[in-house]
Amino acid sequence: MSVLEIYINWVNSVLGEAGGHVDGVEAVQDGKVLCDLIDVLAPDAGLAAKVKASGDCTPLSYIKVALDHMKSHGIKIKFPPQDIIHNEIKSLLDILWILILNYGIHFIGQNAFQRSVGIGKKQLLEWCQDELGTTFDHRNTLTFNLCNGNWFVQLLEQVAGCSMQKSKDTAEYIDALLTEIQDRYCIMKDIIRASDIVDGTVDEHTLMIYLSLMRRR
């Protein structure tokens, strides 16, 4: 699965909390989705309502309001809003990762210097420790800590909150857990592949994205 597909699945996981859904990247170009995402992740923002009240509900207006909110919280934007409208893939990936990191993995109210990937990993690992009642070595990667010793499977079982019959095929069992979590919490199962968990090869950023969504449940 491509990075963009993972990001769109993240978008639908967040929007799903408010009953929303997008079919593809074209919706991001429309602009309103950016405001909707921020409104879910930072409920006091009220960006979509702000744009609607202005009477200028063009894609550019939605994008500018979303970018202004980011800038007001110390986020540096290195591309013009027109890049999103014109489907510049790098800008689309950049804006979605900015949202994931600053609003999803972190809380936007945190100091901008604290909203780093490294600190995000540390906080997610601490959350995993609390959920699982164990201690991990912070010197190791998230993937190593969670995919060795069956810890990620235990975390999925806990979040799924149900007793499922274990399959002899570990990947099949993990896939069933991911499906259950998707049904319960709208966390899209396609963000992460069961086989990558079994092999211990899941991408660190992908794992961070999925963990941050489970933490919101």
Short mmCIF file of C-alpha atoms in Angstrom, two decimals:
data_model
loop_
_atom_site.label_atom_id
_atom_site.label_comp_id
_atom_site.label_asym_id
_atom_site.label_seq_id
_atom_site.Cartn_x
_atom_site.Cartn_y
_atom_site.Cartn_z
CA MET A 1 0.00 0.00 0.00
CA SER A 2 1.30 3.44 -0.93
CA VAL A 3 1.94 6.21 1.59
CA LEU A 4 -0.92 8.21 0.09
CA GLU A 5 -3.32 5.28 0.51
CA ILE A 6 -2.26 4.92 4.15
CA TYR A 7 -2.85 8.63 4.69
CA ILE A 8 -6.31 8.50 3.07
CA ASN A 9 -7.18 5.58 5.34
CA TRP A 10 -6.09 7.74 8.27
CA VAL A 11 -8.33 10.53 6.97
CA ASN A 12 -11.31 8.17 6.88
CA SER A 13 -10.49 6.83 10.35
CA VAL A 14 -10.61 10.36 11.78
CA LEU A 15 -13.62 11.50 9.77
CA GLY A 16 -15.39 8.28 10.74
CA GLU A 17 -15.59 9.58 14.30
CA ALA A 18 -18.03 12.19 13.00
CA GLY A 19 -19.70 9.98 10.40
CA GLY A 20 -17.62 11.30 7.51
CA HIS A 21 -15.85 9.55 4.65
CA VAL A 22 -13.88 10.41 1.50
CA ASP A 23 -13.39 8.28 -1.58
CA GLY A 24 -9.95 9.51 -2.52
CA VAL A 25 -7.39 12.25 -2.64
CA GLU A 26 -9.68 14.46 -4.74
CA ALA A 27 -11.60 15.28 -1.56
CA VAL A 28 -8.43 16.69 0.00
CA GLN A 29 -8.03 18.99 -2.99
CA ASP A 30 -11.53 20.29 -2.28
CA GLY A 31 -10.18 21.82 0.92
CA LYS A 32 -13.13 21.31 3.24
CA VAL A 33 -11.77 17.93 4.38
CA LEU A 34 -8.74 19.67 5.88
CA CYS A 35 -11.01 21.84 8.01
CA ASP A 36 -13.18 18.86 8.92
CA LEU A 37 -10.12 16.90 10.08
CA ILE A 38 -8.91 19.75 12.26
CA ASP A 39 -12.41 20.20 13.69
CA VAL A 40 -12.48 16.52 14.75
CA LEU A 41 -8.95 16.52 16.15
CA ALA A 42 -9.20 19.99 17.72
CA PRO A 43 -12.92 20.38 18.51
CA ASP A 44 -12.61 24.01 19.58
CA ALA A 45 -11.28 25.09 16.17
CA GLY A 46 -14.63 25.38 14.39
CA LEU A 47 -12.94 25.96 11.04
CA ALA A 48 -15.66 24.61 8.73
CA ALA A 49 -18.24 26.82 10.44
CA LYS A 50 -15.89 29.80 10.16
CA VAL A 51 -15.55 29.37 6.40
CA LYS A 52 -19.28 28.87 5.97
CA ALA A 53 -20.00 32.02 7.95
CA SER A 54 -17.64 33.99 5.71
CA GLY A 55 -19.77 33.19 2.66
CA ASP A 56 -16.69 32.19 0.66
CA CYS A 57 -16.88 28.41 0.52
CA THR A 58 -14.38 27.88 -2.28
CA PRO A 59 -11.69 25.19 -1.99
CA LEU A 60 -9.04 27.90 -1.71
CA SER A 61 -10.86 29.50 1.21
CA TYR A 62 -11.08 26.21 3.13
CA ILE A 63 -7.41 25.46 2.46
CA LYS A 64 -6.27 28.93 3.55
CA VAL A 65 -8.25 28.72 6.80
CA ALA A 66 -6.79 25.28 7.56
CA LEU A 67 -3.24 26.45 6.80
CA ASP A 68 -3.73 29.59 8.90
CA HIS A 69 -4.75 27.42 11.85
CA MET A 70 -1.59 25.37 11.44
CA LYS A 71 0.61 28.44 11.16
CA SER A 72 -0.96 29.94 14.28
CA HIS A 73 0.26 26.86 16.16
CA GLY A 74 3.86 27.13 15.03
CA ILE A 75 3.71 24.89 11.96
CA LYS A 76 5.80 26.03 9.01
CA ILE A 77 4.10 25.57 5.64
CA LYS A 78 6.53 25.44 2.73
CA PHE A 79 4.10 25.41 -0.20
CA PRO A 80 1.28 27.65 -1.46
CA PRO A 81 -2.36 26.55 -1.00
CA GLN A 82 -2.71 26.34 -4.78
CA ASP A 83 -0.45 23.26 -4.76
CA ILE A 84 -3.16 21.29 -2.98
CA ILE A 85 -5.84 22.36 -5.43
CA HIS A 86 -3.59 21.45 -8.35
CA ASN A 87 -2.92 17.97 -6.94
CA GLU A 88 0.80 18.44 -6.33
CA ILE A 89 1.42 15.04 -4.77
CA LYS A 90 4.32 16.13 -2.54
CA SER A 91 2.27 18.97 -1.07
CA LEU A 92 -0.69 16.64 -0.50
CA LEU A 93 1.53 14.15 1.30
CA ASP A 94 3.15 16.95 3.30
CA ILE A 95 -0.13 18.48 4.45
CA LEU A 96 -1.56 15.11 5.49
CA TRP A 97 1.58 14.17 7.42
CA ILE A 98 1.53 17.58 9.13
CA LEU A 99 -2.03 16.85 10.27
CA ILE A 100 -1.18 13.31 11.37
CA LEU A 101 1.87 14.37 13.38
CA ASN A 102 0.66 17.63 14.90
CA TYR A 103 -3.03 16.89 15.42
CA GLY A 104 -3.21 13.09 15.56
CA ILE A 105 -0.02 11.80 17.14
CA HIS A 106 0.34 14.96 19.21
CA PHE A 107 -2.17 17.42 20.62
CA ILE A 108 -2.02 20.69 18.70
CA GLY A 109 -2.05 22.62 21.97
CA GLN A 110 1.40 21.28 22.83
CA ASN A 111 4.46 23.43 22.29
CA ALA A 112 5.46 23.19 18.63
CA PHE A 113 8.97 22.05 19.56
CA GLN A 114 7.48 19.11 21.45
CA ARG A 115 5.52 17.88 18.44
CA SER A 116 8.36 15.88 16.91
CA VAL A 117 8.44 12.34 15.54
CA GLY A 118 10.85 11.21 18.26
CA ILE A 119 8.75 12.56 21.12
CA GLY A 120 5.64 11.16 19.44
CA LYS A 121 7.17 7.67 19.39
CA LYS A 122 8.13 7.99 23.04
CA GLN A 123 4.61 9.03 24.06
CA LEU A 124 2.98 6.28 22.02
CA LEU A 125 5.29 3.68 23.55
CA GLU A 126 4.42 4.98 27.02
CA TRP A 127 0.73 4.62 26.16
CA CYS A 128 1.36 1.04 25.04
CA GLN A 129 3.15 0.34 28.31
CA ASP A 130 0.19 1.66 30.30
CA GLU A 131 -2.29 -0.36 28.25
CA LEU A 132 -0.29 -3.58 28.46
CA GLY A 133 1.09 -3.21 31.97
CA THR A 134 4.66 -3.77 30.89
CA THR A 135 7.88 -1.84 30.29
CA PHE A 136 9.69 -1.51 26.97
CA ASP A 137 13.24 -0.49 26.21
CA HIS A 138 12.91 3.00 24.72
CA ARG A 139 16.23 2.54 22.94
CA ASN A 140 14.55 0.07 20.59
CA THR A 141 12.20 0.95 17.76
CA LEU A 142 8.43 0.81 18.11
CA THR A 143 8.39 -2.06 15.63
CA PHE A 144 10.94 -4.08 17.59
CA ASN A 145 9.24 -3.46 20.93
CA LEU A 146 5.73 -4.31 19.77
CA CYS A 147 6.29 -7.01 17.15
CA ASN A 148 8.61 -9.10 19.31
CA GLY A 149 6.91 -11.07 22.05
CA ASN A 150 3.39 -10.77 20.64
CA TRP A 151 2.79 -7.40 22.32
CA PHE A 152 1.04 -5.77 19.37
CA VAL A 153 -1.37 -8.70 19.11
CA GLN A 154 -2.16 -8.35 22.81
CA LEU A 155 -2.78 -4.65 22.31
CA LEU A 156 -5.15 -5.37 19.42
CA GLU A 157 -6.98 -7.93 21.55
CA GLN A 158 -7.38 -5.39 24.32
CA VAL A 159 -8.66 -2.66 22.01
CA ALA A 160 -10.95 -5.05 20.14
CA GLY A 161 -12.49 -5.86 23.50
CA CYS A 162 -13.80 -9.23 22.48
CA SER A 163 -12.87 -12.85 22.81
CA MET A 164 -12.03 -14.24 19.39
CA GLN A 165 -11.04 -17.76 18.53
CA LYS A 166 -7.37 -17.77 17.68
CA SER A 167 -6.40 -19.09 14.29
CA LYS A 168 -3.34 -21.22 13.68
CA ASP A 169 -2.45 -18.63 11.07
CA THR A 170 -1.23 -15.62 13.06
CA ALA A 171 -1.67 -13.21 10.15
CA GLU A 172 -5.25 -14.39 9.71
CA TYR A 173 -5.94 -13.83 13.41
CA ILE A 174 -4.41 -10.34 13.35
CA ASP A 175 -6.48 -9.50 10.28
CA ALA A 176 -9.62 -10.58 12.14
CA LEU A 177 -8.68 -8.32 15.07
CA LEU A 178 -8.04 -5.39 12.72
CA THR A 179 -11.45 -5.98 11.14
CA GLU A 180 -13.13 -6.02 14.55
CA ILE A 181 -11.44 -2.75 15.51
CA GLN A 182 -12.50 -1.20 12.21
CA ASP A 183 -16.11 -2.24 12.83
CA ARG A 184 -16.07 -0.90 16.38
CA TYR A 185 -14.06 2.30 16.03
CA CYS A 186 -13.86 3.10 12.30
CA ILE A 187 -10.07 2.66 12.37
CA MET A 188 -9.38 1.51 8.83
CA LYS A 189 -7.76 -1.92 8.84
CA ASP A 190 -5.90 -1.27 5.59
CA ILE A 191 -3.57 1.20 7.30
CA ILE A 192 -1.48 -1.71 8.47
CA ARG A 193 -0.85 -5.18 7.05
CA ALA A 194 -1.09 -8.22 9.26
CA SER A 195 1.79 -9.91 7.45
CA ASP A 196 4.08 -6.96 8.27
CA ILE A 197 3.25 -7.34 11.95
CA VAL A 198 4.03 -11.05 11.84
CA ASP A 199 7.30 -10.45 10.00
CA GLY A 200 8.26 -7.50 12.21
CA THR A 201 8.72 -5.31 9.14
CA VAL A 202 5.92 -2.80 9.64
CA ASP A 203 7.01 0.76 8.86
CA GLU A 204 7.59 2.90 11.98
CA HIS A 205 5.48 5.81 10.74
CA THR A 206 2.66 3.47 9.77
CA LEU A 207 2.75 1.92 13.22
CA MET A 208 2.68 5.37 14.81
CA ILE A 209 -0.37 6.29 12.75
CA TYR A 210 -2.28 3.18 13.75
CA LEU A 211 -1.32 3.44 17.43
CA SER A 212 -2.37 7.09 17.55
CA LEU A 213 -5.81 6.15 16.23
CA MET A 214 -6.22 3.35 18.76
CA ARG A 215 -5.24 5.76 21.52
CA ARG A 216 -8.20 7.97 20.50
CA ARG A 217 -10.77 5.20 20.84
#
